[in-house]
Structure formats: structure tokens, C-alpha cells
Short mmCIF file of N, CA, C and O in Angstrom, two decimals:
data_model
loop_
_atom_site.label_atom_id
_atom_site.label_comp_id
_atom_site.label_asym_id
_atom_site.label_seq_id
_atom_site.Cartn_x
_atom_site.Cartn_y
_atom_site.Cartn_z
N MET J 1 0.83 -1.18 0.00
CA MET J 1 0.00 0.00 0.00
C MET J 1 0.87 1.25 0.00
O MET J 1 1.93 1.26 0.60
N GLY J 2 0.39 2.29 -0.62
CA GLY J 2 1.09 3.57 -0.64
C GLY J 2 0.59 4.47 0.48
O GLY J 2 -0.25 5.33 0.26
N ARG J 3 1.10 4.29 1.70
CA ARG J 3 0.66 5.05 2.86
C ARG J 3 1.20 6.48 2.80
O ARG J 3 2.37 6.71 2.52
N LEU J 4 0.35 7.46 3.09
CA LEU J 4 0.75 8.85 3.13
C LEU J 4 1.72 9.06 4.29
O LEU J 4 1.44 8.69 5.42
N VAL J 5 2.90 9.63 3.99
CA VAL J 5 3.92 9.80 5.02
C VAL J 5 4.39 11.23 5.19
O VAL J 5 5.11 11.55 6.14
N HIS J 6 3.98 12.13 4.30
CA HIS J 6 4.46 13.51 4.37
C HIS J 6 3.52 14.37 3.52
O HIS J 6 2.98 13.90 2.54
N PHE J 7 3.33 15.62 3.92
CA PHE J 7 2.56 16.54 3.10
C PHE J 7 3.34 17.84 2.93
O PHE J 7 4.24 18.13 3.73
N GLU J 8 3.03 18.58 1.89
CA GLU J 8 3.63 19.88 1.65
C GLU J 8 2.52 20.89 1.35
O GLU J 8 1.66 20.61 0.52
N ILE J 9 2.58 22.03 2.02
CA ILE J 9 1.63 23.11 1.78
C ILE J 9 2.40 24.21 1.08
O ILE J 9 3.39 24.73 1.61
N HIS J 10 1.98 24.56 -0.12
CA HIS J 10 2.65 25.61 -0.89
C HIS J 10 2.19 26.97 -0.38
O HIS J 10 0.98 27.21 -0.24
N VAL J 11 3.15 27.86 -0.11
CA VAL J 11 2.84 29.16 0.48
C VAL J 11 3.54 30.28 -0.28
O VAL J 11 4.60 30.09 -0.86
N THR J 12 2.91 31.43 -0.27
CA THR J 12 3.49 32.62 -0.89
C THR J 12 4.32 33.40 0.12
O THR J 12 5.43 33.83 -0.16
N ASP J 13 3.78 33.57 1.33
CA ASP J 13 4.45 34.32 2.39
C ASP J 13 4.76 33.36 3.54
O ASP J 13 3.87 33.02 4.33
N MET J 14 6.01 32.91 3.62
CA MET J 14 6.41 31.88 4.58
C MET J 14 6.15 32.31 6.02
O MET J 14 5.61 31.54 6.81
N ASP J 15 6.50 33.53 6.39
CA ASP J 15 6.30 33.99 7.76
C ASP J 15 4.83 34.04 8.12
O ASP J 15 4.43 33.62 9.21
N ARG J 16 4.00 34.53 7.21
CA ARG J 16 2.56 34.61 7.45
C ARG J 16 1.98 33.21 7.60
O ARG J 16 1.17 32.95 8.50
N ALA J 17 2.39 32.29 6.76
CA ALA J 17 1.89 30.91 6.81
C ALA J 17 2.32 30.21 8.09
O ALA J 17 1.52 29.53 8.75
N LYS J 18 3.58 30.38 8.47
CA LYS J 18 4.06 29.77 9.72
C LYS J 18 3.26 30.29 10.91
O LYS J 18 2.83 29.52 11.77
N LYS J 19 3.03 31.60 10.94
CA LYS J 19 2.27 32.19 12.04
C LYS J 19 0.85 31.61 12.08
O LYS J 19 0.35 31.27 13.15
N PHE J 20 0.20 31.50 10.92
CA PHE J 20 -1.16 30.96 10.85
C PHE J 20 -1.20 29.55 11.45
O PHE J 20 -2.01 29.26 12.34
N TYR J 21 -0.34 28.65 10.99
CA TYR J 21 -0.39 27.26 11.44
C TYR J 21 0.10 27.10 12.88
O TYR J 21 -0.37 26.21 13.60
N GLU J 22 1.01 27.96 13.33
CA GLU J 22 1.42 27.95 14.74
C GLU J 22 0.26 28.37 15.63
O GLU J 22 -0.04 27.72 16.63
N GLU J 23 -0.40 29.49 15.27
CA GLU J 23 -1.47 30.03 16.10
C GLU J 23 -2.72 29.16 16.10
O GLU J 23 -3.36 28.98 17.13
N VAL J 24 -3.09 28.61 14.95
CA VAL J 24 -4.33 27.85 14.85
C VAL J 24 -4.16 26.42 15.38
O VAL J 24 -4.99 25.94 16.16
N PHE J 25 -3.11 25.72 14.97
CA PHE J 25 -2.97 24.31 15.31
C PHE J 25 -1.82 23.99 16.27
O PHE J 25 -1.65 22.84 16.65
N GLY J 26 -1.00 24.99 16.62
CA GLY J 26 0.10 24.75 17.54
C GLY J 26 1.29 24.04 16.92
O GLY J 26 2.14 23.50 17.63
N TRP J 27 1.37 24.04 15.58
CA TRP J 27 2.50 23.39 14.92
C TRP J 27 3.80 24.15 15.21
O TRP J 27 3.79 25.35 15.44
N THR J 28 4.91 23.43 15.16
CA THR J 28 6.24 24.04 15.23
C THR J 28 6.95 23.75 13.92
O THR J 28 6.56 22.83 13.17
N PHE J 29 8.00 24.53 13.65
CA PHE J 29 8.68 24.41 12.36
C PHE J 29 10.18 24.31 12.52
O PHE J 29 10.76 24.92 13.41
N GLU J 30 10.79 23.54 11.62
CA GLU J 30 12.24 23.38 11.56
C GLU J 30 12.70 23.83 10.18
O GLU J 30 12.11 23.43 9.17
N ASP J 31 13.72 24.65 10.13
CA ASP J 31 14.21 25.19 8.85
C ASP J 31 15.02 24.13 8.11
O ASP J 31 16.11 23.76 8.53
N TRP J 32 14.46 23.63 7.02
CA TRP J 32 15.13 22.64 6.18
C TRP J 32 15.51 23.26 4.84
O TRP J 32 15.72 22.56 3.85
N SER J 33 15.59 24.59 4.78
CA SER J 33 15.84 25.30 3.52
C SER J 33 17.16 24.90 2.88
O SER J 33 17.23 24.74 1.65
N ASP J 34 18.22 24.77 3.67
CA ASP J 34 19.52 24.40 3.09
C ASP J 34 19.45 23.02 2.44
O ASP J 34 19.98 22.80 1.36
N TYR J 35 18.76 22.10 3.09
CA TYR J 35 18.61 20.76 2.55
C TYR J 35 17.79 20.76 1.26
O TYR J 35 18.14 20.10 0.29
N ALA J 36 16.71 21.54 1.25
CA ALA J 36 15.79 21.56 0.10
C ALA J 36 16.25 22.47 -1.03
O ALA J 36 15.78 22.35 -2.15
N GLY J 37 17.13 23.42 -0.72
CA GLY J 37 17.59 24.35 -1.74
C GLY J 37 16.57 25.44 -2.07
O GLY J 37 16.64 26.05 -3.14
N MET J 38 15.64 25.67 -1.16
CA MET J 38 14.61 26.69 -1.32
C MET J 38 14.01 26.93 0.06
O MET J 38 14.25 26.13 0.97
N PRO J 39 13.22 27.99 0.24
CA PRO J 39 12.55 28.16 1.53
C PRO J 39 11.63 26.96 1.80
O PRO J 39 10.70 26.69 1.03
N TYR J 40 11.93 26.22 2.87
CA TYR J 40 11.23 24.97 3.17
C TYR J 40 11.32 24.73 4.67
O TYR J 40 12.41 24.61 5.23
N PHE J 41 10.16 24.67 5.33
CA PHE J 41 10.13 24.50 6.77
C PHE J 41 9.35 23.26 7.14
O PHE J 41 8.15 23.15 6.84
N GLY J 42 10.03 22.31 7.78
CA GLY J 42 9.38 21.10 8.25
C GLY J 42 8.35 21.44 9.31
O GLY J 42 8.63 22.20 10.22
N ALA J 43 7.16 20.87 9.19
CA ALA J 43 6.07 21.11 10.13
C ALA J 43 5.93 19.91 11.06
O ALA J 43 5.68 18.80 10.61
N VAL J 44 6.10 20.17 12.36
CA VAL J 44 5.89 19.15 13.38
C VAL J 44 4.46 19.36 13.87
O VAL J 44 4.15 20.39 14.49
N THR J 45 3.58 18.41 13.58
CA THR J 45 2.15 18.60 13.83
C THR J 45 1.65 17.97 15.13
O THR J 45 0.47 18.11 15.44
N GLY J 46 2.51 17.30 15.85
CA GLY J 46 2.09 16.69 17.12
C GLY J 46 3.19 15.82 17.67
O GLY J 46 4.26 15.67 17.07
N ASP J 47 2.93 15.22 18.79
CA ASP J 47 3.88 14.33 19.44
C ASP J 47 4.05 13.07 18.59
O ASP J 47 3.07 12.55 18.05
N ALA J 48 5.26 12.57 18.51
CA ALA J 48 5.55 11.39 17.69
C ALA J 48 4.75 10.16 18.13
O ALA J 48 4.53 9.25 17.34
N SER J 49 4.28 10.15 19.38
CA SER J 49 3.51 9.00 19.87
C SER J 49 2.04 9.06 19.44
O SER J 49 1.31 8.10 19.61
N GLU J 50 1.60 10.20 18.88
CA GLU J 50 0.22 10.35 18.44
C GLU J 50 0.07 9.89 16.99
O GLU J 50 0.99 10.00 16.20
N HIS J 51 -1.14 9.44 16.66
CA HIS J 51 -1.47 9.05 15.29
C HIS J 51 -1.46 10.30 14.41
O HIS J 51 -2.02 11.32 14.76
N GLY J 52 -0.80 10.27 13.26
CA GLY J 52 -0.78 11.40 12.35
C GLY J 52 0.54 11.48 11.60
O GLY J 52 1.41 10.61 11.75
N ILE J 53 0.69 12.51 10.78
CA ILE J 53 1.92 12.68 10.02
C ILE J 53 2.40 14.12 10.13
O ILE J 53 1.65 15.02 10.49
N ASP J 54 3.65 14.32 9.82
CA ASP J 54 4.25 15.64 9.75
C ASP J 54 4.43 16.01 8.28
O ASP J 54 4.30 15.17 7.39
N GLY J 55 4.73 17.27 8.03
CA GLY J 55 4.89 17.71 6.65
C GLY J 55 5.78 18.92 6.57
O GLY J 55 6.74 19.02 7.32
N ALA J 56 5.44 19.85 5.68
CA ALA J 56 6.28 21.03 5.50
C ALA J 56 5.50 22.15 4.82
O ALA J 56 4.49 21.91 4.15
N LEU J 57 6.01 23.36 5.01
CA LEU J 57 5.59 24.52 4.22
C LEU J 57 6.70 24.74 3.20
O LEU J 57 7.88 24.75 3.57
N MET J 58 6.34 24.90 1.95
CA MET J 58 7.36 25.16 0.94
C MET J 58 6.96 26.38 0.11
O MET J 58 5.79 26.69 -0.03
N GLN J 59 7.97 27.08 -0.40
CA GLN J 59 7.74 28.29 -1.17
C GLN J 59 6.98 27.96 -2.45
O GLN J 59 7.38 27.10 -3.21
N ARG J 60 5.88 28.67 -2.67
CA ARG J 60 5.08 28.49 -3.88
C ARG J 60 5.89 28.96 -5.08
O ARG J 60 6.55 29.97 -5.03
N LYS J 61 5.81 28.23 -6.18
CA LYS J 61 6.59 28.56 -7.37
C LYS J 61 5.72 29.09 -8.50
O LYS J 61 6.17 29.21 -9.63
N GLY J 62 4.48 29.43 -8.21
CA GLY J 62 3.58 29.98 -9.22
C GLY J 62 2.53 30.83 -8.55
O GLY J 62 2.67 31.21 -7.39
N ALA J 63 1.49 31.10 -9.27
CA ALA J 63 0.40 31.93 -8.75
C ALA J 63 -0.38 31.18 -7.67
O ALA J 63 -0.49 29.96 -7.70
N SER J 64 -0.93 31.93 -6.74
CA SER J 64 -1.80 31.36 -5.71
C SER J 64 -3.11 30.91 -6.35
O SER J 64 -3.51 31.45 -7.40
N PRO J 65 -3.79 29.94 -5.73
CA PRO J 65 -5.09 29.53 -6.26
C PRO J 65 -6.06 30.72 -6.29
O PRO J 65 -6.05 31.55 -5.40
N GLU J 66 -6.87 30.78 -7.32
CA GLU J 66 -7.89 31.83 -7.43
C GLU J 66 -9.05 31.51 -6.51
O GLU J 66 -9.48 30.35 -6.43
N PRO J 67 -9.59 32.51 -5.81
CA PRO J 67 -10.76 32.25 -4.96
C PRO J 67 -11.91 31.67 -5.77
O PRO J 67 -12.17 32.10 -6.89
N GLY J 68 -12.57 30.65 -5.22
CA GLY J 68 -13.73 30.06 -5.85
C GLY J 68 -13.45 29.03 -6.92
O GLY J 68 -14.36 28.41 -7.45
N GLN J 69 -12.16 28.81 -7.25
CA GLN J 69 -11.87 27.81 -8.28
C GLN J 69 -12.04 26.42 -7.70
O GLN J 69 -11.93 26.23 -6.50
N PRO J 70 -12.31 25.42 -8.55
CA PRO J 70 -12.44 24.05 -8.05
C PRO J 70 -11.12 23.57 -7.44
O PRO J 70 -10.05 24.07 -7.80
N MET J 71 -11.21 22.61 -6.54
CA MET J 71 -10.02 22.04 -5.90
C MET J 71 -9.10 21.49 -6.97
O MET J 71 -9.54 20.81 -7.89
N ASN J 72 -7.83 21.80 -6.84
CA ASN J 72 -6.82 21.34 -7.79
C ASN J 72 -5.65 20.79 -6.99
O ASN J 72 -4.60 21.39 -6.92
N GLY J 73 -5.85 19.67 -6.34
CA GLY J 73 -4.82 19.08 -5.50
C GLY J 73 -5.46 18.37 -4.33
O GLY J 73 -6.63 18.00 -4.36
N PHE J 74 -4.70 18.19 -3.28
CA PHE J 74 -5.18 17.53 -2.07
C PHE J 74 -5.65 18.56 -1.06
O PHE J 74 -5.10 19.65 -0.98
N SER J 75 -6.62 18.19 -0.28
CA SER J 75 -7.02 18.99 0.87
C SER J 75 -6.63 18.21 2.12
O SER J 75 -6.97 17.04 2.24
N CYS J 76 -5.90 18.85 3.01
CA CYS J 76 -5.53 18.22 4.28
C CYS J 76 -6.57 18.59 5.33
O CYS J 76 -6.97 19.74 5.43
N THR J 77 -6.98 17.61 6.11
CA THR J 77 -7.94 17.83 7.19
C THR J 77 -7.26 17.51 8.52
O THR J 77 -6.65 16.46 8.67
N MET J 78 -7.38 18.46 9.46
CA MET J 78 -6.79 18.30 10.78
C MET J 78 -7.84 17.88 11.78
O MET J 78 -8.93 18.45 11.82
N ASN J 79 -7.52 16.90 12.60
CA ASN J 79 -8.36 16.48 13.70
C ASN J 79 -8.24 17.52 14.81
O ASN J 79 -7.12 17.95 15.14
N VAL J 80 -9.36 17.97 15.36
CA VAL J 80 -9.33 18.98 16.43
C VAL J 80 -10.21 18.53 17.59
O VAL J 80 -11.15 17.75 17.41
N GLU J 81 -9.91 19.02 18.78
CA GLU J 81 -10.70 18.69 19.97
C GLU J 81 -11.96 19.54 20.07
O GLU J 81 -12.98 19.09 20.57
N ASP J 82 -11.88 20.81 19.62
CA ASP J 82 -13.00 21.74 19.75
C ASP J 82 -13.18 22.49 18.44
O ASP J 82 -12.42 23.41 18.14
N TYR J 83 -14.16 22.07 17.67
CA TYR J 83 -14.39 22.65 16.35
C TYR J 83 -14.55 24.17 16.42
O TYR J 83 -13.89 24.91 15.70
N ASP J 84 -15.46 24.62 17.28
CA ASP J 84 -15.81 26.04 17.30
C ASP J 84 -14.63 26.93 17.69
O ASP J 84 -14.44 27.99 17.10
N SER J 85 -13.83 26.51 18.66
CA SER J 85 -12.69 27.34 19.03
C SER J 85 -11.61 27.32 17.95
O SER J 85 -10.94 28.32 17.72
N THR J 86 -11.47 26.20 17.25
CA THR J 86 -10.52 26.14 16.15
C THR J 86 -10.97 27.03 15.00
O THR J 86 -10.17 27.76 14.42
N GLU J 87 -12.27 27.00 14.68
CA GLU J 87 -12.79 27.89 13.65
C GLU J 87 -12.52 29.35 14.02
O GLU J 87 -12.10 30.14 13.16
N ALA J 88 -12.74 29.70 15.27
CA ALA J 88 -12.50 31.08 15.71
C ALA J 88 -11.03 31.46 15.51
O ALA J 88 -10.73 32.56 15.04
N LYS J 89 -10.12 30.56 15.83
CA LYS J 89 -8.68 30.83 15.63
C LYS J 89 -8.37 31.00 14.15
O LYS J 89 -7.56 31.86 13.78
N ILE J 90 -8.96 30.17 13.31
CA ILE J 90 -8.73 30.29 11.87
C ILE J 90 -9.14 31.68 11.40
O ILE J 90 -8.38 32.36 10.70
N LEU J 91 -10.33 32.11 11.78
CA LEU J 91 -10.85 33.40 11.33
C LEU J 91 -10.06 34.56 11.93
O LEU J 91 -9.78 35.54 11.25
N GLU J 92 -9.66 34.45 13.20
CA GLU J 92 -8.87 35.50 13.86
C GLU J 92 -7.50 35.66 13.23
O GLU J 92 -6.90 36.73 13.30
N ASN J 93 -6.99 34.60 12.62
CA ASN J 93 -5.64 34.62 12.06
C ASN J 93 -5.63 34.76 10.54
O ASN J 93 -4.64 34.44 9.89
N GLY J 94 -6.72 35.24 9.97
CA GLY J 94 -6.75 35.56 8.54
C GLY J 94 -7.34 34.52 7.63
O GLY J 94 -7.38 34.71 6.42
N GLY J 95 -7.82 33.40 8.16
CA GLY J 95 -8.46 32.39 7.33
C GLY J 95 -9.90 32.78 7.02
O GLY J 95 -10.46 33.69 7.64
N LYS J 96 -10.50 32.07 6.07
CA LYS J 96 -11.88 32.34 5.65
C LYS J 96 -12.64 31.03 5.52
O LYS J 96 -12.04 29.98 5.25
N VAL J 97 -13.95 31.09 5.69
CA VAL J 97 -14.80 29.90 5.55
C VAL J 97 -14.91 29.53 4.07
O VAL J 97 -15.22 30.39 3.24
N ALA J 98 -14.66 28.26 3.75
CA ALA J 98 -14.87 27.76 2.39
C ALA J 98 -16.17 26.94 2.34
O ALA J 98 -16.96 27.08 1.43
N LEU J 99 -16.37 26.08 3.33
CA LEU J 99 -17.59 25.28 3.47
C LEU J 99 -17.88 25.20 4.96
O LEU J 99 -17.11 24.61 5.71
N PRO J 100 -18.99 25.82 5.42
CA PRO J 100 -19.26 25.89 6.86
C PRO J 100 -19.40 24.53 7.52
O PRO J 100 -19.65 23.52 6.86
N LYS J 101 -19.29 24.57 8.82
CA LYS J 101 -19.44 23.38 9.68
C LYS J 101 -20.70 22.60 9.32
O LYS J 101 -21.77 23.18 9.15
N TYR J 102 -20.56 21.29 9.21
CA TYR J 102 -21.70 20.42 8.97
C TYR J 102 -21.47 19.11 9.71
O TYR J 102 -20.34 18.77 10.07
N ALA J 103 -22.54 18.38 9.93
CA ALA J 103 -22.45 17.11 10.64
C ALA J 103 -22.21 15.96 9.68
O ALA J 103 -22.82 15.90 8.61
N LEU J 104 -21.32 15.08 10.07
CA LEU J 104 -21.23 13.75 9.49
C LEU J 104 -21.98 12.90 10.52
O LEU J 104 -21.41 12.55 11.57
N PRO J 105 -23.27 12.65 10.31
CA PRO J 105 -24.13 12.08 11.34
C PRO J 105 -23.55 10.85 12.03
O PRO J 105 -23.10 9.91 11.39
N GLY J 106 -23.52 10.94 13.36
CA GLY J 106 -23.02 9.85 14.18
C GLY J 106 -21.51 9.71 14.18
O GLY J 106 -20.98 8.78 14.78
N MET J 107 -20.81 10.64 13.52
CA MET J 107 -19.35 10.52 13.41
C MET J 107 -18.60 11.75 13.88
O MET J 107 -17.71 11.66 14.72
N ALA J 108 -18.92 12.93 13.27
CA ALA J 108 -18.05 14.09 13.51
C ALA J 108 -18.68 15.38 12.98
O ALA J 108 -19.67 15.35 12.24
N TRP J 109 -18.03 16.48 13.33
CA TRP J 109 -18.28 17.79 12.73
C TRP J 109 -17.15 18.07 11.77
O TRP J 109 -15.99 17.79 12.07
N GLN J 110 -17.47 18.58 10.60
CA GLN J 110 -16.49 18.79 9.53
C GLN J 110 -16.73 20.16 8.91
O GLN J 110 -17.85 20.66 8.89
N GLY J 111 -15.70 20.76 8.37
CA GLY J 111 -15.82 22.01 7.63
C GLY J 111 -14.51 22.32 6.93
O GLY J 111 -13.48 21.69 7.22
N TYR J 112 -14.54 23.27 6.01
CA TYR J 112 -13.36 23.62 5.23
C TYR J 112 -13.14 25.13 5.24
O TYR J 112 -14.09 25.91 5.28
N TYR J 113 -11.87 25.51 5.18
CA TYR J 113 -11.46 26.90 5.31
C TYR J 113 -10.36 27.19 4.30
O TYR J 113 -9.69 26.29 3.81
N VAL J 114 -10.17 28.47 4.01
CA VAL J 114 -9.07 28.92 3.15
C VAL J 114 -8.04 29.55 4.08
O VAL J 114 -8.36 30.45 4.86
N ASP J 115 -6.80 29.05 4.02
CA ASP J 115 -5.74 29.60 4.86
C ASP J 115 -5.26 30.94 4.30
O ASP J 115 -5.79 31.42 3.29
N THR J 116 -4.28 31.54 4.92
CA THR J 116 -3.77 32.85 4.49
C THR J 116 -3.10 32.80 3.14
O THR J 116 -2.86 33.84 2.53
N GLU J 117 -2.81 31.60 2.64
CA GLU J 117 -2.10 31.45 1.37
C GLU J 117 -3.01 31.00 0.23
O GLU J 117 -2.55 30.69 -0.86
N GLY J 118 -4.32 30.92 0.50
CA GLY J 118 -5.28 30.53 -0.53
C GLY J 118 -5.51 29.04 -0.63
O GLY J 118 -6.20 28.58 -1.54
N ASN J 119 -4.95 28.25 0.29
CA ASN J 119 -5.13 26.80 0.28
C ASN J 119 -6.36 26.40 1.07
O ASN J 119 -6.67 26.99 2.11
N VAL J 120 -7.06 25.36 0.62
CA VAL J 120 -8.22 24.83 1.34
C VAL J 120 -7.73 23.79 2.35
O VAL J 120 -6.98 22.88 2.00
N ILE J 121 -8.17 23.96 3.61
CA ILE J 121 -7.86 23.01 4.67
C ILE J 121 -9.17 22.60 5.34
O ILE J 121 -10.14 23.35 5.32
N GLY J 122 -9.18 21.42 5.92
CA GLY J 122 -10.36 20.96 6.64
C GLY J 122 -10.08 20.82 8.12
O GLY J 122 -8.93 20.63 8.52
N ILE J 123 -11.15 20.92 8.92
CA ILE J 123 -11.04 20.57 10.33
C ILE J 123 -12.14 19.56 10.64
O ILE J 123 -13.22 19.58 10.04
N HIS J 124 -11.85 18.67 11.59
CA HIS J 124 -12.70 17.51 11.86
C HIS J 124 -12.69 17.25 13.37
O HIS J 124 -11.63 17.02 13.94
N GLN J 125 -13.87 17.35 13.99
CA GLN J 125 -13.99 17.04 15.41
C GLN J 125 -14.85 15.80 15.57
O GLN J 125 -16.06 15.85 15.30
N PRO J 126 -14.25 14.68 15.98
CA PRO J 126 -15.06 13.47 16.21
C PRO J 126 -16.15 13.74 17.23
O PRO J 126 -15.92 14.40 18.25
N ASP J 127 -17.37 13.27 16.95
CA ASP J 127 -18.51 13.43 17.86
C ASP J 127 -19.61 12.48 17.40
O ASP J 127 -20.26 12.73 16.38
N GLU J 128 -19.80 11.40 18.15
CA GLU J 128 -20.81 10.42 17.75
C GLU J 128 -22.23 10.98 17.84
O GLU J 128 -23.17 10.38 17.34
N ASN J 129 -22.40 12.13 18.49
CA ASN J 129 -23.71 12.77 18.61
C ASN J 129 -23.98 13.82 17.53
O ASN J 129 -25.01 14.49 17.55
N ALA J 130 -23.04 13.98 16.59
CA ALA J 130 -23.22 14.98 15.53
C ALA J 130 -24.45 14.63 14.69
O ALA J 130 -24.63 13.50 14.29
N LYS J 131 -25.29 15.66 14.44
CA LYS J 131 -26.52 15.46 13.62
C LYS J 131 -26.72 16.68 12.77
O LYS J 131 -26.59 17.79 13.17
#
């Protein structure tokens, strides 16, 4: 099987993107730019003992996605403990609603947002009582 082991988020403004993901999700970053030969920051998304993967922010090499265009790539969804407080952090830090919170009945709350770099991200709060 081809298990997902790493993700990359393309960004226009590295400092702005790092601040967004630090403030909203608590990620930390390691500068791997010398290794990659371009602005590239490894994203540590949680404790190594937790289920999940790490990734990176990398310098975008073209135009940012146009608002409202269809998805052209992967959307990453982050598991969160409190949907509403995470949404508030997203909006406070420059993100925008792409698809508002909705229930996956009996499973979770889900929604999608546009980060400061024009990328679509999802948040997911498990909740067996979601309706």
C-alpha cells in the first residue's frame, strides 16, 4: 500500500503561513531550507507518539489559487478537539470559511477553510452525537 507519510503546503508568504499554522494548530517548524535548496520549513504537527503525520511549508513557485476555483490538489484535514474554538482561531488569524461546519451524522463535525495562502484546509472534530 502507498501510505501517506508527508505533506507539503505551498505558500506565498512563509512567515505569514508559519504564524497561521502555529497560532491555529500549535505546529512548530524546523528550517530545512539548506537541505531543500529553497525556503522549506518542516512542520511538526504533534507528538511522535500520536497518530498522524508531519509535513512542510514550501515556497510556492507559481500563482496562488484563485478564490472560488475548483479544488486542484489535495485537501488536508486536521483532527481537532474543539471545532468552534478552532474555527474562531482560523478566522482570527486571517483564514476564511470555504464550506461551513456540517455534521457527518453519528461521526463528527467537519468544515473547510481557506488559509492565508489561498489553500483549502479541513477541520474535523469526532462526535458520535453529531446530527
